[in-house]
XYZ file of C-alpha atoms in Angstrom:
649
model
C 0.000 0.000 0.000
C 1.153 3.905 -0.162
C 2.425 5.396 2.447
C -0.074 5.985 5.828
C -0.350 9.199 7.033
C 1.425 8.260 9.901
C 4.786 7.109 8.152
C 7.621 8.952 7.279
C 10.065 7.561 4.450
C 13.647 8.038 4.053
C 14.297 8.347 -0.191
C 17.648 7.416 -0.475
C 19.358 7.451 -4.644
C 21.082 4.659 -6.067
C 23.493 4.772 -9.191
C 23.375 0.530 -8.841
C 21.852 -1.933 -7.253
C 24.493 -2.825 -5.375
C 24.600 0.708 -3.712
C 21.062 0.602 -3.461
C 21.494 -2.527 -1.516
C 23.686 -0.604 0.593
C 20.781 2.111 1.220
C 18.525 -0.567 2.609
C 20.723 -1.515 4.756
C 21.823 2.169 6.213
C 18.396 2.693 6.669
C 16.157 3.784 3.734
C 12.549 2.992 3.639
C 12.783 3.841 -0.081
C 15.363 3.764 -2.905
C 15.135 5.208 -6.739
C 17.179 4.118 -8.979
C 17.141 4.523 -12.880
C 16.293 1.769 -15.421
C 17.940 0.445 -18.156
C 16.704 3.758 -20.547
C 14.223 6.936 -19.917
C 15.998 8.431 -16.652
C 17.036 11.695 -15.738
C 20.424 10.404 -15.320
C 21.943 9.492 -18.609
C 24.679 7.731 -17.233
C 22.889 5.940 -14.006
C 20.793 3.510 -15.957
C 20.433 -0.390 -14.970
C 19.225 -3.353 -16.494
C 15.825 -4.541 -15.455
C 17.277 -8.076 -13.727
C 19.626 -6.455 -11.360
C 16.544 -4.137 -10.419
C 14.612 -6.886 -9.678
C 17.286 -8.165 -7.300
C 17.334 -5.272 -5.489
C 13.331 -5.102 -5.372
C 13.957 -9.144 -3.698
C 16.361 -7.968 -1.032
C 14.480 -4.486 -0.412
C 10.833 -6.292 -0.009
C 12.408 -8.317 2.815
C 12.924 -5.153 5.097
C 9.402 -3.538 3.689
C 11.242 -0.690 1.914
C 9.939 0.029 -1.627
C 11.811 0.597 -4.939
C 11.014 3.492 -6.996
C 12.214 3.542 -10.717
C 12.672 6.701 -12.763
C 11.225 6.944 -15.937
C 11.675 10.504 -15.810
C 12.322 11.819 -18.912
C 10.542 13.627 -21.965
C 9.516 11.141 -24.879
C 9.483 11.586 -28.260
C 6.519 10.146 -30.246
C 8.913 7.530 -31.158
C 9.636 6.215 -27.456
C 6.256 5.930 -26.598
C 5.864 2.367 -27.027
C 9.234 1.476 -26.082
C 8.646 3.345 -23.037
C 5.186 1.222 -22.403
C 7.052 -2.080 -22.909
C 9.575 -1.311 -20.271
C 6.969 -0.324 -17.500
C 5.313 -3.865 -18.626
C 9.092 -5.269 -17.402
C 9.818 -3.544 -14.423
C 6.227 -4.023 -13.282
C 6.768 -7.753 -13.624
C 9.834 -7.069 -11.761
C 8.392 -5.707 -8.937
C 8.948 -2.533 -8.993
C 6.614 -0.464 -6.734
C 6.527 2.373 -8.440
C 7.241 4.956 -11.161
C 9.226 8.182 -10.768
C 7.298 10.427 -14.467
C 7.325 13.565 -16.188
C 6.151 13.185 -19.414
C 1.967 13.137 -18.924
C 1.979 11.092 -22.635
C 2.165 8.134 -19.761
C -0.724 8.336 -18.052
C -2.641 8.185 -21.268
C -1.108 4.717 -22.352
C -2.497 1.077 -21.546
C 0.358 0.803 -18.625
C -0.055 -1.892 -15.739
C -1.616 -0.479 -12.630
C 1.914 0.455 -10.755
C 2.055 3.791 -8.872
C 3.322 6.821 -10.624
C 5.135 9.417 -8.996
C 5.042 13.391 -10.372
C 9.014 13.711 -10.819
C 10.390 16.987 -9.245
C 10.801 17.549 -13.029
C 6.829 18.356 -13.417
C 7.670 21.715 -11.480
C 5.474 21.324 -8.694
C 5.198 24.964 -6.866
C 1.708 26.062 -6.646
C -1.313 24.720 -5.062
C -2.803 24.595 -8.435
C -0.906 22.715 -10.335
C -0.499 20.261 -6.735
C -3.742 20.046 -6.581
C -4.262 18.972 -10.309
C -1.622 15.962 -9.910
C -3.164 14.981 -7.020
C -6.284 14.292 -8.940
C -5.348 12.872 -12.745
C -4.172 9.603 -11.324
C -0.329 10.478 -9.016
C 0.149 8.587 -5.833
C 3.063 10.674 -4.537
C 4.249 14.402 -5.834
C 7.902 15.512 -5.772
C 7.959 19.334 -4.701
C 10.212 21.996 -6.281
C 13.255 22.357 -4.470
C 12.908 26.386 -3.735
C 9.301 25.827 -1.631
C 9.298 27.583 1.649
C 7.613 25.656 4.684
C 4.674 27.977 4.551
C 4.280 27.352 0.692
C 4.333 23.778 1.673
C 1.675 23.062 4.331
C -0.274 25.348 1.557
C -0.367 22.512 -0.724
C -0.743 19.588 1.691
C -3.913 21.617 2.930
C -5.149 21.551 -0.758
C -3.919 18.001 -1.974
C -5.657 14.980 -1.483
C -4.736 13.805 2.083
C -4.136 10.376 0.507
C -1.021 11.564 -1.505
C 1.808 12.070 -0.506
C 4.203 14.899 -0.505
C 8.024 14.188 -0.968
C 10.678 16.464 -0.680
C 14.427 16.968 -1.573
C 16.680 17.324 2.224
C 19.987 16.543 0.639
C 22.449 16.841 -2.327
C 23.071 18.560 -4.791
C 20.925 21.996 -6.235
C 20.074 22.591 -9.704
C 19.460 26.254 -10.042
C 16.562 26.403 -12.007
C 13.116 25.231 -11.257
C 12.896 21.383 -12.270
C 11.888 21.015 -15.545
C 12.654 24.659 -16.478
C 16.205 24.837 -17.967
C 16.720 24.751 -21.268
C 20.682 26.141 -22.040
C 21.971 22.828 -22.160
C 20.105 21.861 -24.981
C 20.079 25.182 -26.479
C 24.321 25.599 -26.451
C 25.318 22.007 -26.979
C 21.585 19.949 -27.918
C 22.370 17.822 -25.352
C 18.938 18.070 -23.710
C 18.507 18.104 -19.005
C 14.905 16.823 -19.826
C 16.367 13.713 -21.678
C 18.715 13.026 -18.945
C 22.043 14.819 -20.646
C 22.649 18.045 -19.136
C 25.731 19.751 -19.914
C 25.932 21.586 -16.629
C 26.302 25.496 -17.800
C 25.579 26.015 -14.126
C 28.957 24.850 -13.022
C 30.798 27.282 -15.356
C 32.266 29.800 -14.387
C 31.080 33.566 -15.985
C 31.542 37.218 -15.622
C 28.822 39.361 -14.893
C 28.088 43.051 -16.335
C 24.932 45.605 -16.253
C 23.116 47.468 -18.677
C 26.621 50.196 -19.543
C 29.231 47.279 -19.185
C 30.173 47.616 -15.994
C 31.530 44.481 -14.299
C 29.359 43.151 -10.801
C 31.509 40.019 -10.734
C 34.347 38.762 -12.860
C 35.145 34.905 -13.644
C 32.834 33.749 -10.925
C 30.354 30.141 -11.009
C 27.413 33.104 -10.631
C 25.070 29.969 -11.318
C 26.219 27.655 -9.223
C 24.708 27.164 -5.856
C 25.326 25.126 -2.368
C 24.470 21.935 -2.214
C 21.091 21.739 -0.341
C 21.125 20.256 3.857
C 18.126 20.320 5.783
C 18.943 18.418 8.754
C 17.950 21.453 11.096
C 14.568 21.574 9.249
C 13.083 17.980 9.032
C 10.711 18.304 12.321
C 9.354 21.674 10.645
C 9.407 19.961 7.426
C 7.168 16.955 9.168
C 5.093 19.804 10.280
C 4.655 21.046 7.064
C 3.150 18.062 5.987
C 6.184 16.305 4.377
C 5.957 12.853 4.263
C 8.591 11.426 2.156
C 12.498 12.999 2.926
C 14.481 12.672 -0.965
C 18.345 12.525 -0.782
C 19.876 13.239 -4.128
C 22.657 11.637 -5.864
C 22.042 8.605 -8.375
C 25.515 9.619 -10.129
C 27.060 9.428 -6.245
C 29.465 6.678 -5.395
C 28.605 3.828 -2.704
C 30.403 5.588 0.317
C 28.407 8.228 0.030
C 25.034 6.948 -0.298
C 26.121 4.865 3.123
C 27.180 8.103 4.970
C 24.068 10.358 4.298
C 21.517 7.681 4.416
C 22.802 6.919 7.627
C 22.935 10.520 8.715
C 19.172 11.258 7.961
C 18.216 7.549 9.439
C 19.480 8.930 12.797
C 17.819 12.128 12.823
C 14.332 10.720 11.474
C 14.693 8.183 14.045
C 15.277 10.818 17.062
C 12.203 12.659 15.560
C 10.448 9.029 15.561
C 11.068 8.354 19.217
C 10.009 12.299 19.887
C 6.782 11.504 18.342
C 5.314 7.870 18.836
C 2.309 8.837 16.580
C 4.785 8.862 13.486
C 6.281 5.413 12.381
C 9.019 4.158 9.753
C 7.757 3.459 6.433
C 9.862 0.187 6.709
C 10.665 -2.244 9.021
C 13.947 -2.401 11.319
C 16.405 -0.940 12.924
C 20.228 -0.094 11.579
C 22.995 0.219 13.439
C 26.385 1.363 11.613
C 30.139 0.630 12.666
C 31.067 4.895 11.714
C 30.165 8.155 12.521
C 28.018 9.322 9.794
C 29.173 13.046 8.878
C 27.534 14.701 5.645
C 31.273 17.413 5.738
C 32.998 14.739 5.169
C 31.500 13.752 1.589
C 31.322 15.870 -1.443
C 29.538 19.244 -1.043
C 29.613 22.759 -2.108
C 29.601 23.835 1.393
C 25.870 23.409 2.545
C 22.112 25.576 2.039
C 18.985 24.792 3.068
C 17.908 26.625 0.379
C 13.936 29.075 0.511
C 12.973 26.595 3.189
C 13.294 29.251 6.020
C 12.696 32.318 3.600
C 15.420 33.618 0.871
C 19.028 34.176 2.341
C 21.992 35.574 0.603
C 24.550 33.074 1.012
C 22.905 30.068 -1.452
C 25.658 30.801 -4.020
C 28.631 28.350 -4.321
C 30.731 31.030 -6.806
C 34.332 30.816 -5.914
C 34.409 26.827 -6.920
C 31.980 24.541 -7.640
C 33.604 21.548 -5.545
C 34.461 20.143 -2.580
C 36.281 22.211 0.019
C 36.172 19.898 2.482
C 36.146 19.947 6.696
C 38.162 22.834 7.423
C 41.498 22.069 9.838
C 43.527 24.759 10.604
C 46.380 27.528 9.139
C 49.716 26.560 7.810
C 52.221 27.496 10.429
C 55.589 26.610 8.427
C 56.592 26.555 4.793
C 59.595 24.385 3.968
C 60.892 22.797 0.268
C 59.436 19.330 0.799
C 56.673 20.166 3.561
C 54.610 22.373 5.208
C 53.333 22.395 8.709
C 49.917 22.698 9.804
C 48.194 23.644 13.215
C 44.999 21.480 13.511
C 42.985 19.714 16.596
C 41.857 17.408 13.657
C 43.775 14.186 13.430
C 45.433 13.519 10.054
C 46.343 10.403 7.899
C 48.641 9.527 4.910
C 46.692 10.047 1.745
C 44.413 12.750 2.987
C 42.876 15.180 0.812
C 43.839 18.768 1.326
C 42.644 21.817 -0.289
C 42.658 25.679 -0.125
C 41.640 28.760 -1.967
C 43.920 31.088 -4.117
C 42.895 33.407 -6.398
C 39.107 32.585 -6.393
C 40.369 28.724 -7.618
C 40.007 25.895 -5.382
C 43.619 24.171 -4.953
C 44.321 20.848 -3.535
C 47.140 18.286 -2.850
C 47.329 14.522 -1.429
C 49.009 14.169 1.906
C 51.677 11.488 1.193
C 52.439 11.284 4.774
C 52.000 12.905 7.706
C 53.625 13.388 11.051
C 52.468 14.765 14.366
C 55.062 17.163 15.903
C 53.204 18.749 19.459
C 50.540 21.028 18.102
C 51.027 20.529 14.583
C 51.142 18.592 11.823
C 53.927 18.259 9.240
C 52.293 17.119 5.626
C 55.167 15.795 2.659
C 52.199 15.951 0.071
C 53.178 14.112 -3.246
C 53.793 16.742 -5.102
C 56.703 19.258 -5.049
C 56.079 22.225 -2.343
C 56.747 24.744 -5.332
C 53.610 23.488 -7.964
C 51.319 24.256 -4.845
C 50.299 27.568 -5.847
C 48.951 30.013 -2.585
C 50.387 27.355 0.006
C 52.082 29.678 2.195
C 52.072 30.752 5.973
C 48.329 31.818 7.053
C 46.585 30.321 4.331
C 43.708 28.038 5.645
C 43.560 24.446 4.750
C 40.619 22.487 4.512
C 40.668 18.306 3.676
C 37.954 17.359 1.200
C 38.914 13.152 1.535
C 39.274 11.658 5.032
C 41.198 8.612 3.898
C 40.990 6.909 6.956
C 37.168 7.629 7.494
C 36.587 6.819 3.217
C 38.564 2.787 4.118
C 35.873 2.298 6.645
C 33.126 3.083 4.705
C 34.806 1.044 1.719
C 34.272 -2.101 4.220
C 30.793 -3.618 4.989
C 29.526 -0.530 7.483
C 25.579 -1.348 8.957
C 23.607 -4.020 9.730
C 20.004 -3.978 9.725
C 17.791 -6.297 12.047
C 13.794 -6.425 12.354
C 13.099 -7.383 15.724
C 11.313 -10.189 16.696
C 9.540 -11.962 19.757
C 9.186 -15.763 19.910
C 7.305 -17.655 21.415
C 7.616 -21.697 22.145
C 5.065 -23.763 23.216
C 4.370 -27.710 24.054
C 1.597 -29.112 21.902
C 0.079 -32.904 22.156
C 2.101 -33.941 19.082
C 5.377 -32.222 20.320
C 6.023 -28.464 20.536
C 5.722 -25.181 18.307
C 7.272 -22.292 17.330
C 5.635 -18.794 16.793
C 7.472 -16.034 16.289
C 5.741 -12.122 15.476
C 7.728 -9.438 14.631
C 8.010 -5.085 15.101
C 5.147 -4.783 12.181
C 2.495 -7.664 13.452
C 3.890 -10.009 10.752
C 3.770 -13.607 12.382
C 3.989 -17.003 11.434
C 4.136 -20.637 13.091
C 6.076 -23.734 12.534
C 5.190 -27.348 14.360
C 7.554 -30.135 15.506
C 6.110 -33.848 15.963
C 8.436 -35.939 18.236
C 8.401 -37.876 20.871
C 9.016 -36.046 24.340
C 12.033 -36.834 26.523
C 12.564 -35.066 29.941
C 15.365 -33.043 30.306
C 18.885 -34.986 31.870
C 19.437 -31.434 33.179
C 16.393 -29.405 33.966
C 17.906 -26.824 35.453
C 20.388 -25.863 32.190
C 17.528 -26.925 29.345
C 15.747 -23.555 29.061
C 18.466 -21.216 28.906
C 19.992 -23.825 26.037
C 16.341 -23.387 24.655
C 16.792 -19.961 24.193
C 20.092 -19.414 23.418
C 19.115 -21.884 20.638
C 15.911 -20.153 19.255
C 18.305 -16.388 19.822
C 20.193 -17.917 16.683
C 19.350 -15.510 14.476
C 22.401 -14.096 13.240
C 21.730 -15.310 9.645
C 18.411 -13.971 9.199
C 17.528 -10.456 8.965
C 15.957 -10.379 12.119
C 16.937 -10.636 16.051
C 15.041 -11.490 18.958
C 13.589 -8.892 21.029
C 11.585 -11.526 23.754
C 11.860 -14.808 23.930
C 9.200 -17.030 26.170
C 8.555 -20.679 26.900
C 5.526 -22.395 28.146
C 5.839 -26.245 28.477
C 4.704 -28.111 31.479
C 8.119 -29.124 32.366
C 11.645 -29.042 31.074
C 12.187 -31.658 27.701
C 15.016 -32.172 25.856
C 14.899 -31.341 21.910
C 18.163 -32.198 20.285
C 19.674 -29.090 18.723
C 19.636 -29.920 15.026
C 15.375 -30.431 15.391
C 15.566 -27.179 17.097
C 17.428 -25.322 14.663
C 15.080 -27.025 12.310
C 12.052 -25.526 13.688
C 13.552 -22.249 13.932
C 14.190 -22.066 10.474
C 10.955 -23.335 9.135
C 9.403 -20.573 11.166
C 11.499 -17.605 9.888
C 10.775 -18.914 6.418
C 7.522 -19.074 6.977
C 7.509 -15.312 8.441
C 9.651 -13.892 5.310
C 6.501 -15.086 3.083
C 4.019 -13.544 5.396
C 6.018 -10.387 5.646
C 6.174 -10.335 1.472
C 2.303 -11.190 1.082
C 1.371 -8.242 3.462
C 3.471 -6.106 1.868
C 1.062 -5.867 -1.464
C 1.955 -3.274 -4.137
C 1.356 0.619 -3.646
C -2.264 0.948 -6.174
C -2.039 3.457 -8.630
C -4.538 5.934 -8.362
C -7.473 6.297 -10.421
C -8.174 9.737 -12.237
C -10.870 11.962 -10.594
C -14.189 11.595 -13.093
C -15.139 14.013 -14.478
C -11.588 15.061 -15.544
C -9.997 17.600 -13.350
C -9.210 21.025 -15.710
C -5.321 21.933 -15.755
C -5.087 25.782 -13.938
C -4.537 26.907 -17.473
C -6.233 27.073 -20.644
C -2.542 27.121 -23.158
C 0.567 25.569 -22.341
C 4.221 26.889 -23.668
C 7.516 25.592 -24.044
C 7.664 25.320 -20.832
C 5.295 22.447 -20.164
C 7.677 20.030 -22.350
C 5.015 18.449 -24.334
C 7.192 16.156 -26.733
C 4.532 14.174 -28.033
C 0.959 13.561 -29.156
C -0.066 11.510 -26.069
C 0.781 14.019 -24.331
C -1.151 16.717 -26.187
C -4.195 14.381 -25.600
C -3.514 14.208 -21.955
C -3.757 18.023 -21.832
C -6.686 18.244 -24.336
C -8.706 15.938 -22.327
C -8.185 18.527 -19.319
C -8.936 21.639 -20.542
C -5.834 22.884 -22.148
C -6.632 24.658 -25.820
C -3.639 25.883 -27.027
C -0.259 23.496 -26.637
C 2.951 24.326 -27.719
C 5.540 21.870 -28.371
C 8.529 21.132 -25.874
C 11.774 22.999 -26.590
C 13.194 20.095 -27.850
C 11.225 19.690 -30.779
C 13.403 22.764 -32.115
C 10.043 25.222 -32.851
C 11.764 28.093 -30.764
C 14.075 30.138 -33.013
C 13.805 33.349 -31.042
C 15.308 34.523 -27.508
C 13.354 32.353 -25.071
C 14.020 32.352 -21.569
C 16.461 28.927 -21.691
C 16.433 29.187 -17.098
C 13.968 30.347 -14.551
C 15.697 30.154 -11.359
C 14.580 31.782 -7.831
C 18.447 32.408 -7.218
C 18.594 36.325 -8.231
C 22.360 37.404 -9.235
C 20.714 41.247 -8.354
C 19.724 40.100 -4.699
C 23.086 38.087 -4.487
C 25.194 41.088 -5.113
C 23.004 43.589 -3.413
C 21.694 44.903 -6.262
C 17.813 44.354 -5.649
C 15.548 47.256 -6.074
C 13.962 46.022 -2.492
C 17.453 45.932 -1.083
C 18.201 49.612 -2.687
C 14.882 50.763 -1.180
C 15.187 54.585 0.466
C 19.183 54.283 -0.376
C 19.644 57.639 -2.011
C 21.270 57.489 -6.049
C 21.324 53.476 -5.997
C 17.526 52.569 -6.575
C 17.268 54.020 -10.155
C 20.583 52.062 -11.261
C 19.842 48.932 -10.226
C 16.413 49.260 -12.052
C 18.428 49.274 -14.963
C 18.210 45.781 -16.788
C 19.101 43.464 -18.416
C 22.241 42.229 -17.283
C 24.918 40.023 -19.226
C 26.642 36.845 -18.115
C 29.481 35.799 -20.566
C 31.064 32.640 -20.687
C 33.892 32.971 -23.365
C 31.625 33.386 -26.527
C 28.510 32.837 -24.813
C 26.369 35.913 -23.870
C 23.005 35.172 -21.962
C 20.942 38.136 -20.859
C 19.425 38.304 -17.555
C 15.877 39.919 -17.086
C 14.281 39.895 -13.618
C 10.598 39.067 -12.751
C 10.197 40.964 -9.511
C 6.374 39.984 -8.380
C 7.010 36.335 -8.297
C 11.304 37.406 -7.546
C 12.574 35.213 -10.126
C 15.701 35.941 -12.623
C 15.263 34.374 -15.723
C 18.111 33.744 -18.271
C 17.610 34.861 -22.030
C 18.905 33.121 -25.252
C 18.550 31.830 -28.603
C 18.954 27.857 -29.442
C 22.209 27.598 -31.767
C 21.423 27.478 -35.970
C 23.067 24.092 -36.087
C 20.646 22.480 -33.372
C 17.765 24.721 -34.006
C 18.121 22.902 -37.917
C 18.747 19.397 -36.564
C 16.333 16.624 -35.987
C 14.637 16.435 -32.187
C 16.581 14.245 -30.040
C 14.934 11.008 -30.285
C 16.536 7.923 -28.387
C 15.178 4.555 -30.285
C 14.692 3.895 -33.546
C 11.646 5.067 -35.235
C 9.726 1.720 -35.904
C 8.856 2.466 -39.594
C 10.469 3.965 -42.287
C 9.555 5.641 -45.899
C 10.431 3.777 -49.107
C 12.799 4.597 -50.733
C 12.992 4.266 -54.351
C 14.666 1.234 -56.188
């Protein structure tokens, strides 16, 4: 079934199964994870048997497997597209992660369908309208405040669920709503092959030429942490708490999973009226610490209200922990003063010049107060390493090794219960969810030689659990007196029971429904759809048609847009950033009527994107024209169109 009110779920990302294995066990009562073709990811795509695998092992502990078919289709990929949803329902799969609405209009098996973050959910309006076409769970945009939130949980159907991104990495513009990748290199984000523009870095100049910011990443932000937020965020009405990162290695996925598992479970014990969406308990042999895996330094984004400080522009990578200044400068080492212990092979790094520089420790060696690094490189190619610069260490070697070895266990706890019967004895054992099952041994009783020894070997026998996923939270025994049962009939019983509990457990499991379509169809907000809406194909069009939408424009992709368009919409405003808002300027005499002046001009080499600024909604939107070369090309189509004109003899 879908999630209960009552549940929260922990979304964790998985580039493989194998690493979504790993989730499961560090404590996700969800994973995603892309398919063999269709995903937002490109480059994170797996076949359909080693999903099904991971939906075996997952189903065990009650977490669910979500599988994005995310992506815009092309008329072409339609019934590709159906044929693989036919698969990875027969797989198991419990639900769908969409964006394209051509989907909901095909003859698909009844699996849940998820509105992907990609569908731009940020109004009540256009919440409220997923909610009701046939969605089970809607992805929020990223830039929501909490307020904006609980606004569209009070409008939604209370029966769907509201997930929401706590973790990883930003993109800048609204889901959905960036189009420069495509336009400067036709490698399109709504297929799944961004190009990144965000990351670069560009200058910045006004309306005369004047230069706000010179060689900066002015669209790259922080990489987004809400662990101070998720109790408001609960309040809010979020149900389902997203990390992102299906392009992130194994280690990673281990270290923030198990970071969020703690704090949902200290918000779980807070609140007894909330309950896991899965079943167990994980305990992990590290420390989890989000600083110590990649990040852009940290955000939590328009949760809280807009702040200035989302921008990551000085580099667009990992800084790292910070440790301490460099004391001592010598030909073949430095010294550094740091509380922090160090390790051979660290990862250091420090800014000069605006750039992010970094070395490998080859060893180190404690000397009183500080530490004296012999990186593996000569002291003179470290450019800016000199006395008072600040180091930071972006790869905690000894902290990565332990993560590289096997890190959490997971156990479902479980009471048995053993009992005499005419025929012999019995075995039933229930578990943290209600989930119980029985097993029966016939035999022929035989007192105990040692009656005062033959319970405790009783239960230390039936404790066994160590290769099961479960361990034994009471154990009781009700016989009339002591008997003897020879160990390898007890074992026996024990396991007969835990099988039979595994196939209850998977049997009350069931599959999340997918929801049926309000009748009579629910009317989109609007009556015509742009660009914007990323309509790629005719099932789509129908989808819209059928709800009230009259005019339709085709996605950006299907190359119809040969003017300036806006190619980003983006709630991060370079004005605001650099104190340049005409709110900010407000009452501060000769700077309000300049910074009304607009647009602005980020350049990137050859690349010149204009910047106009929507100040009712505060939005920045970035201006520019689809190159000739692409605009003349063929859409991007990924599969083979299935017919083809004859050709002449």
């Amino acid at each position: 079934m879908s999630l209960l009110r009552h549940q929260l779920e922990l979304l964790a990302p998985a580039k493989t199964a194998d690493i979504g294995r790993e989730a499961v066990l560090h404590g996700a009562d969800a994973v995603y994870i892309g398919g063999p073709s269709f995903g937002a990811r490109a480059s994170a795509d797996n076949p359909v048997s080693d999903i099904a695998g991971l939906v075996e092992f997952a189903h065990r502990y009650g977490s669910r497997i979500f599988v994005t078919l995310n992506t815009i289709l092309h008329d072409a990929e339609l019934e590709p597209a159906r044929k693989l949803v036919r698969e990875l329902y027969d797989a198991g799969v419990d639900a769908l992660i969409v964006q394209d609405m051509g989907l909901l209009e095909l003859d698909l098996p009844p699996i849940a369908l998820h509105a992907s973050t990609q569908c731009d959910i940020r109004t009540v309006e256009k919440a409220k309208f997923l909610g009701e076409v046939g969605f089970s769970q809607l992805v929020l945009a990223r830039e929501l405040t909490l307020n904006e939130i609980a606004a569209i949980r009070a409008a939604v159907n209370p029966a769907v669920p509201l997930e929401f991104f706590i973790h990883g990495a930003l993109c800048v513009a609204f889901s959905g709503q960036c189009y420069i990748s495509h336009a400067h290199t036709g490698r399109s984000a709504n297929r799944g092959d961004c190009s990144q523009a965000c990351r670069l870095p560009y200058t910045l100049e006004d309306s005369k030429g004047r230069v706000v910011a010179f060689d900066k990443h002015l669209l790259s932000v922080k990489d987004n942490d809400q662990s101070a937020n998720l109790r408001a965020l609960v309040d809010a009405g979020v149900q389902s708490f997203k990390i992102e990162g299906r392009y992130k290695d194994m280690r990673y996925v281990k270290n923030i999973t198990a970071h969020y598992r703690q704090l949902l479970d200290g918000i779980l014990e807070e609140r007894p009226e909330l309950a896991a969406a899965s079943h167990g308990k994980s305990a992990f042999s590290f420390q989890p610490d989000p600083d110590k895996s990649f990040n852009r330094s940290s955000t939590d984004y328009f949760v809280q209200g807009r702040k200035e400080d989302i921008g990551a522009f000085d580099a667009p990578s990992h800084e790292g922990e910070r440790l301490g200044t460099v004391t001592k400068v010598s030909t073949d080492w430095f010294e550094l003063e740091s509380a922090a212990p160090l390790a051979n092979s660290d990862g250091l790094s420090w800014l000069y010049k605006r750039r992010l520089q970094g070395v490998q420790a080859d060893t180190v060696k404690q000397i009183g107060n500080v530490w004296r690094v012999t990186p593996n490189q000569k002291i003179s190619e470290l450019p800016g390493l000199v006395v008072g610069v600040e180091i930071s260490r972006n790869r905690d070697h000894a902290w990565e090794q332990a993560l590289l070895k096997k890190s959490a266990e997971r156990r479902i706890a479980l009471d048995l219960h053993f009992s005499e019967t005419p025929e012999g004895f019995a075995l039933r054992v229930v578990d943290e969810s209600g989930a119980e099952a029985s097993a029966q041994l016939a035999c022929d009783k035989q007192p105990a030689q040692h009656p005062e020894k033959s319970e405790a070997s009783l239960r230390e026998h039936l404790a066994k659990l160590g290769a099961t996923i479960f361990s034994a939270r009471e154990i009781s025994v009700d016989w009339q007196q002591p008997w003897f049962l020879p160990a390898s009939q007890l074992n026996a019983l024990r396991r007969e029971a835990i099988e039979a509990l595994e196939a209850a457990r998977l049997q009350a499991l069931g599959r999340p429904p997918r929801f049926a379509a309000s009748e009579p169809p629910a009317q989109y907000p609007d009556e015509s759809l742009s660009y914007l809406a990323n309509v790629y194909n005719d099932a789509a069009r129908r989808f819209y048609s059928k709800h009230g939408v009259k005019l339709i424009e085709a996605a950006y992709e299907a190359h119809e847009e040969d003017g300036e368009v806006s190619l980003m919409i983006t709630k991060h405003c370079l004005r605001f950033s650099f104190n340049l808002c005409p709110k900010q300027a407000k009452g501060v005499t000769g700077v309000q009527g300049q910074v009304r002046a607009e647009p602005m001009t980020l350049i990137n080499g050859k690349e010149k994107l204009t910047l106009r600024f929507d100040c009712k909604p505060c939005e920045m939107h970035v201006m520019g024209k689809m190159k000739s070369h692409i605009l003349k090309s063929p859409p991007p189509v990924s599969v083979p169109l299935t017919f083809h004109a004859k050709r002449p003899a």
